[in-house]
């Protein structure tokens, strides 16, 4: 069946993996990647698929309703996979309103374009919203987030994502728009912007710079290989039921400090450094404001109903990730030149 799919945020980390998977796996689908190319968007991420006949790129902002309207008229999208967002918690603490604008207003603008252009003819239409486990708040030592867990976001990022999830459900209940939401745990893998923990630590270890660990490194995250997230999105997009929510996670909880020690070990091996060299770079710094203690996803619904499960063990995925960053020095140099330095200084200068 031919589809015309709008993917938003396709030049970012997860979006580029989703675009690559869909463009290569489904030659009959037309994939239009809409991205405003913020600091996190990078067309180099899609260099290998940019000339495929079923792929098109449109530079546009999801909050610009006139342009979104014109693009819906031009392409007649029948499905949307919405990933575009401001995605970094630390930046949301520095500049919360840009998160409200992109994540809430931007999602509302896309939903409204679907409502107007699809004109109640919703058969075969889908609005698939990619969200995060952070909307559920912070766990104590026990328990897991299920699809029924009450929303309790605590950062400007997570509350703006929660706001977008609520808008998506409102369009389902009010207008009957056929929506699906998935909430995923922390992703890692190639092409992640080095403001996030794993690529930031890889870069700093490589350059023998301090590796900043917030607080005591006791916070826990549930890590999933980005390619497994993209596979889950493929499965949910094709088989998920409208109006439903699916949690996606790695069944893979790590304390930050334990993860960093593992990464240091891998880096010592890859860089032929004496064991323990990289761990000397670990530097405990001032904690993140409102730092959520623990995230952990119960992804059994997705496994039971749609048969998905992660394919890669963490140690293997982390090693592949390290290899990718070490082999792609130019990519790393390009994304960390210019404004990255200003961000890094502002974020870390007074923390040590
Ligand atoms: P990212 O920051 O790497 O990429 C975001 C992309 O959105 C960039 O290409 C950027 O240019 C684009 N974008 C931002 N504002 C835009 C705007 N106004 N108009 C058009 N494009 C815009 O983010 P990511 O880590 O790939 O996350 C993608 C999505 O997945 C987000 O919605 C995020 O909330 C969600 N998510 C991320 C994770 C994770 O661990 N990274 C986990 C769960 C869910
Ligand atoms: O859980 C899903 C979320 O995971 C996504 O929705 C977000 O888009 C994504 O950014 C991620 O959020 P986190 O805040 O968990 O990811 P980050 O990589 O920023 O931080 C991971 C953990 O590491 C967190 O406990 C904070 C800590 N940390 C982070 C940085 C950048 C450090 O200790 N030092 C650092 O320098």
XYZ file of C-alpha atoms and ligand atoms in Angstrom:
432
model
C 0.000 0.000 0.000
C 1.422 3.422 -0.928
C 1.595 5.990 1.834
C 2.782 9.571 1.993
C 4.368 9.919 5.407
C 5.352 13.168 7.055
C 8.211 12.550 9.498
C 8.963 15.587 11.656
C 12.395 15.987 13.268
C 13.934 13.485 10.848
C 17.311 15.239 10.868
C 17.747 14.649 14.601
C 19.075 11.634 16.470
C 16.096 9.241 16.618
C 14.345 10.796 13.609
C 17.280 10.067 11.305
C 17.208 6.381 12.315
C 13.451 6.263 11.688
C 13.784 7.957 8.280
C 16.602 5.590 7.247
C 14.610 2.529 8.297
C 11.423 3.582 6.498
C 13.108 4.865 3.316
C 15.111 1.668 2.864
C 12.517 -0.857 4.067
C 9.474 0.608 2.294
C 10.373 1.754 -1.244
C 6.635 2.264 -1.951
C 6.224 4.821 0.793
C 7.038 8.441 0.131
C 8.870 9.860 3.143
C 8.897 13.633 3.602
C 11.289 14.684 6.336
C 10.302 18.070 7.784
C 12.879 19.658 10.060
C 13.809 23.245 10.930
C 17.459 22.211 11.457
C 18.015 23.587 14.939
C 21.435 22.968 16.530
C 20.269 19.323 16.964
C 19.210 18.778 13.361
C 21.885 17.712 10.921
C 21.380 16.588 7.323
C 24.731 14.774 7.471
C 22.830 12.198 9.552
C 20.985 11.199 6.369
C 23.778 11.485 3.807
C 23.374 7.786 2.889
C 19.666 8.058 1.965
C 19.367 11.631 0.707
C 19.270 10.612 -2.965
C 16.745 7.789 -2.601
C 13.765 8.376 -4.933
C 11.186 7.984 -2.124
C 12.842 10.588 0.158
C 12.295 14.354 0.264
C 13.497 16.975 2.727
C 11.578 20.145 3.639
C 13.156 22.755 5.907
C 10.276 24.129 7.978
C 9.261 24.950 11.524
C 6.374 22.965 13.037
C 5.111 26.119 14.791
C 4.700 27.957 11.460
C 1.045 27.162 10.695
C 0.992 28.741 7.208
C 3.949 26.713 5.993
C 2.600 23.526 7.575
C -0.735 24.147 5.877
C 0.971 24.674 2.502
C 2.994 21.457 2.905
C -0.140 19.434 3.741
C -1.759 20.845 0.587
C 1.341 20.099 -1.498
C 1.974 16.493 -0.408
C -1.455 15.278 0.796
C 0.122 13.405 3.716
C -1.923 10.482 4.945
C 0.180 9.726 7.997
C 2.425 11.658 10.371
C 5.226 10.377 12.589
C 5.976 13.292 14.874
C 9.437 13.414 16.468
C 10.385 17.107 16.170
C 10.969 18.564 19.612
C 13.349 20.375 21.843
C 14.734 17.317 23.615
C 17.428 18.175 26.181
C 16.450 18.566 29.856
C 19.410 20.844 30.737
C 18.540 23.239 27.919
C 14.918 23.264 29.111
C 16.156 24.507 32.493
C 18.061 27.342 30.750
C 15.322 28.299 28.286
C 11.927 26.774 29.174
C 9.749 28.807 26.805
C 11.396 27.510 23.652
C 10.288 24.039 24.848
C 6.721 25.210 25.392
C 6.726 26.755 21.932
C 8.092 23.817 19.942
C 6.733 20.909 21.941
C 3.265 22.202 22.794
C 2.441 24.782 20.119
C 4.301 22.822 17.426
C 2.392 19.616 18.201
C -0.880 21.557 18.308
C -0.117 23.101 14.913
C 0.452 19.674 13.336
C -2.667 18.175 14.921
C -4.732 21.052 13.654
C -3.356 20.704 10.136
C -4.389 16.999 10.209
C -7.871 17.905 11.465
C -8.351 20.511 8.745
C -6.820 18.636 5.813
C -8.205 15.192 6.604
C -11.706 16.699 7.031
C -13.129 13.833 9.086
C -12.052 11.281 6.431
C -9.859 9.501 8.894
C -9.781 5.986 7.379
C -6.194 4.916 6.738
C -4.974 8.131 8.383
C -2.657 8.134 11.426
C -1.005 10.716 13.667
C 1.759 8.893 15.551
C 3.278 10.962 18.365
C 6.714 10.017 19.726
C 6.946 10.809 23.409
C 9.046 10.057 26.452
C 8.898 8.141 29.730
C 9.770 11.406 31.524
C 6.082 12.426 31.431
C 5.501 9.877 34.224
C 7.845 11.689 36.621
C 10.407 10.056 38.868
C 10.365 6.561 40.400
C 11.687 5.559 43.802
C 13.732 2.361 44.183
C 10.798 0.095 43.269
C 8.235 -0.088 40.474
C 8.025 0.525 36.738
C 6.168 3.007 34.527
C 3.178 1.357 32.830
C 0.785 2.896 30.325
C -1.573 3.551 33.271
C 0.957 5.453 35.416
C -0.338 8.933 36.281
C 1.480 11.804 34.549
C 3.760 13.715 36.928
C 6.345 15.619 34.839
C 8.886 17.670 36.750
C 11.124 19.499 34.250
C 10.162 22.093 31.634
C 11.108 19.481 28.995
C 8.992 16.676 30.414
C 6.039 18.936 31.181
C 6.074 20.323 27.642
C 6.105 16.734 26.321
C 3.260 15.853 28.717
C 1.355 18.889 27.384
C 1.857 17.624 23.839
C 0.643 14.113 24.805
C -2.510 15.634 26.349
C -3.179 17.628 23.176
C -2.810 14.480 21.055
C -5.346 12.624 23.245
C -7.670 15.663 23.179
C -7.742 15.527 19.353
C -8.595 11.815 19.576
C -11.474 12.283 22.032
C -12.804 15.560 20.619
C -12.391 15.150 16.860
C -11.852 11.418 16.490
C -8.390 11.985 14.985
C -6.729 8.537 14.742
C -3.729 8.952 17.013
C -1.152 6.666 18.604
C 1.377 7.620 21.274
C 4.514 5.807 22.384
C 6.583 6.745 25.429
C 10.173 5.575 25.301
C 13.059 5.420 27.748
C 16.596 6.825 27.215
C 18.019 6.089 23.786
C 21.683 5.703 22.912
C 23.507 4.974 19.668
C 25.071 6.645 16.644
C 24.285 10.253 15.623
C 23.229 11.430 19.111
C 24.123 15.061 19.747
C 26.960 15.209 22.325
C 25.004 17.236 24.868
C 23.483 13.955 26.146
C 25.342 11.824 28.693
C 26.768 8.989 26.580
C 28.126 10.895 23.555
C 29.301 13.750 25.797
C 31.271 11.294 27.930
C 32.706 9.499 24.869
C 33.911 12.820 23.434
C 35.423 13.995 26.707
C 37.176 10.696 27.384
C 38.575 10.696 23.861
C 39.937 14.237 24.415
C 41.107 13.410 27.990
C 38.743 16.074 29.402
C 36.785 15.797 32.696
C 33.651 13.636 32.482
C 30.946 15.514 34.412
C 28.690 13.306 36.552
C 25.787 15.145 38.178
C 25.396 14.782 41.951
C 26.682 11.420 43.140
C 25.861 9.583 39.924
C 23.124 7.651 41.742
C 20.351 8.457 39.236
C 19.053 5.552 37.204
C 18.026 5.449 33.551
C 16.657 2.611 31.395
C 18.752 2.527 28.194
C 17.558 1.383 24.777
C 19.573 1.132 21.564
C 18.178 3.724 19.129
C 17.822 1.161 16.315
C 15.559 -0.883 18.600
C 13.442 2.230 19.199
C 13.179 2.740 15.429
C 12.092 -0.928 15.056
C 9.455 -0.399 17.743
C 8.168 2.709 15.929
C 7.890 0.643 12.724
C 5.883 -2.061 14.513
C 3.596 0.387 16.336
C 3.073 2.488 13.203
C 1.878 -0.561 11.264
C 0.137 -2.623 13.938
C -0.694 -0.301 16.826
C -4.345 0.396 17.600
C -5.635 3.945 17.287
C -6.153 5.768 20.567
C -3.631 3.482 22.294
C -0.421 4.220 24.141
C 2.608 1.904 24.073
C 5.573 2.112 26.420
C 8.962 1.272 24.897
C 11.968 0.441 27.076
C 15.142 -1.559 27.279
C 14.515 -3.584 30.480
C 17.992 -2.213 31.118
C 18.471 -0.016 34.193
C 21.849 1.522 34.978
C 23.030 3.899 37.676
C 24.795 6.753 35.870
C 28.066 6.115 37.673
C 28.061 2.402 36.819
C 27.355 3.231 33.189
C 30.226 5.724 33.107
C 32.640 3.152 34.594
C 31.592 0.641 31.919
C 32.085 3.279 29.222
C 35.535 4.126 30.636
C 36.519 0.454 30.442
C 35.404 0.201 26.813
C 37.210 3.436 25.937
C 40.465 2.270 27.588
C 40.306 -0.858 25.445
C 39.457 0.978 22.199
C 42.066 3.702 22.721
C 44.756 1.245 23.897
C 45.006 3.054 27.198
C 46.023 1.401 30.428
C 43.018 0.046 32.361
C 41.697 2.746 34.740
C 43.039 5.729 32.747
C 39.662 7.001 31.539
C 37.993 6.546 34.953
C 40.421 9.123 36.361
C 38.558 11.720 34.307
C 35.283 11.199 36.221
C 34.375 14.466 37.953
C 31.361 14.817 40.235
C 29.673 18.169 39.597
C 26.691 20.153 40.903
C 23.462 18.220 40.434
C 20.822 19.026 37.802
C 17.957 21.083 39.283
C 14.922 18.847 39.968
C 16.932 15.794 38.827
C 14.567 12.807 38.448
C 15.956 9.874 40.432
C 14.904 6.879 38.405
C 13.123 5.966 35.164
C 12.210 2.377 34.283
C 9.721 1.267 31.674
C 7.419 -1.723 31.706
C 7.257 -2.564 27.991
C 5.294 -5.807 28.358
C 2.199 -4.475 26.557
C 4.251 -3.845 23.402
C 5.818 -7.291 23.681
C 2.530 -9.092 24.428
C 0.358 -7.317 21.840
C 2.796 -6.565 19.017
C 5.687 -8.974 19.664
C 8.466 -6.345 19.955
C 11.485 -6.760 22.190
C 14.953 -5.176 22.263
C 17.459 -6.963 20.012
C 20.766 -5.774 21.443
C 22.382 -6.225 24.859
C 23.628 -2.990 26.430
C 27.353 -3.871 26.482
C 27.214 -4.784 22.780
C 25.222 -1.659 21.850
C 27.534 0.584 23.855
C 30.591 -0.859 22.162
C 29.028 -0.335 18.708
C 28.204 3.239 19.757
C 31.762 3.949 20.897
C 33.079 2.502 17.602
C 30.767 4.785 15.622
C 31.923 7.933 17.441
C 35.583 6.986 17.094
C 35.125 6.272 13.387
C 33.167 9.473 12.733
C 35.487 12.171 13.983
C 34.450 14.642 11.289
C 30.781 14.343 12.274
C 31.716 14.982 15.897
C 33.968 17.941 15.005
C 31.280 19.491 12.816
C 28.501 19.315 15.424
C 30.710 20.561 18.250
C 32.134 23.571 16.447
C 30.481 26.972 16.881
C 27.564 27.331 19.294
C 28.196 23.990 21.045
C 31.188 25.550 22.826
C 29.040 28.400 24.183
C 26.434 25.934 25.434
C 29.095 23.725 27.021
C 30.713 26.621 28.887
C 27.380 27.950 30.138
C 26.221 24.515 31.271
C 29.419 23.279 32.933
C 31.663 26.234 33.847
C 30.253 26.817 37.352
C 29.382 23.208 38.150
C 32.708 21.746 39.219
P 16.951 15.605 18.805
O 17.072 16.838 19.637
O 18.170 14.849 18.436
O 16.211 15.973 17.434
C 15.111 16.827 17.363
C 14.915 17.233 15.908
O 13.764 18.093 15.853
C 16.096 18.026 15.328
O 16.398 17.543 14.035
C 15.578 19.457 15.269
O 16.150 20.230 14.220
C 14.080 19.225 15.050
N 13.279 20.353 15.512
C 13.353 20.982 16.729
N 12.489 21.997 16.775
C 11.819 22.005 15.576
C 10.798 22.812 15.036
N 10.265 23.829 15.732
N 10.349 22.522 13.794
C 10.871 21.499 13.083
N 11.859 20.715 13.543
C 12.329 20.969 14.773
O 15.896 14.703 19.549
P 15.829 13.114 19.696
O 16.623 12.703 20.855
O 16.063 12.501 18.365
O 14.275 12.947 20.093
C 13.283 12.844 19.083
C 11.931 12.700 19.745
O 11.920 11.546 20.578
C 11.561 13.867 20.658
O 10.194 14.115 20.503
C 11.881 13.364 22.054
O 11.053 13.987 23.006
C 11.556 11.892 21.911
N 12.300 10.985 22.809
C 13.675 11.047 22.889
C 14.355 10.129 23.681
C 15.870 10.142 23.789
O 16.414 9.396 24.608
N 16.579 10.920 22.997
C 13.644 9.172 24.400
C 12.238 9.149 24.322
C 11.591 10.055 23.492
O 14.001 9.158 29.357
C 13.903 9.637 28.050
C 14.649 10.951 27.940
O 16.034 10.645 28.025
C 14.343 11.707 26.654
O 12.991 12.062 26.640
C 15.218 12.958 26.532
O 14.985 13.577 25.285
C 16.659 12.536 26.645
O 17.484 13.693 26.631
C 16.920 11.731 27.918
O 16.826 12.570 29.102
P 17.874 12.463 30.308
O 17.884 13.754 31.027
O 17.671 11.213 31.081
O 19.232 12.270 29.439
P 20.702 12.892 29.587
O 21.581 12.168 28.627
O 20.698 14.378 29.553
O 21.111 12.450 31.077
C 21.146 11.089 31.444
C 21.514 11.030 32.925
O 22.875 11.467 33.084
C 20.697 11.959 33.804
O 20.483 11.345 35.071
C 21.567 13.195 33.965
C 22.975 12.625 33.924
N 24.015 13.496 33.330
C 23.769 14.082 32.127
C 24.721 14.894 31.546
C 24.454 15.563 30.217
C 25.229 13.654 33.979
O 25.456 13.092 35.072
N 26.172 14.455 33.390
C 25.968 15.096 32.215
O 26.871 15.840 31.744
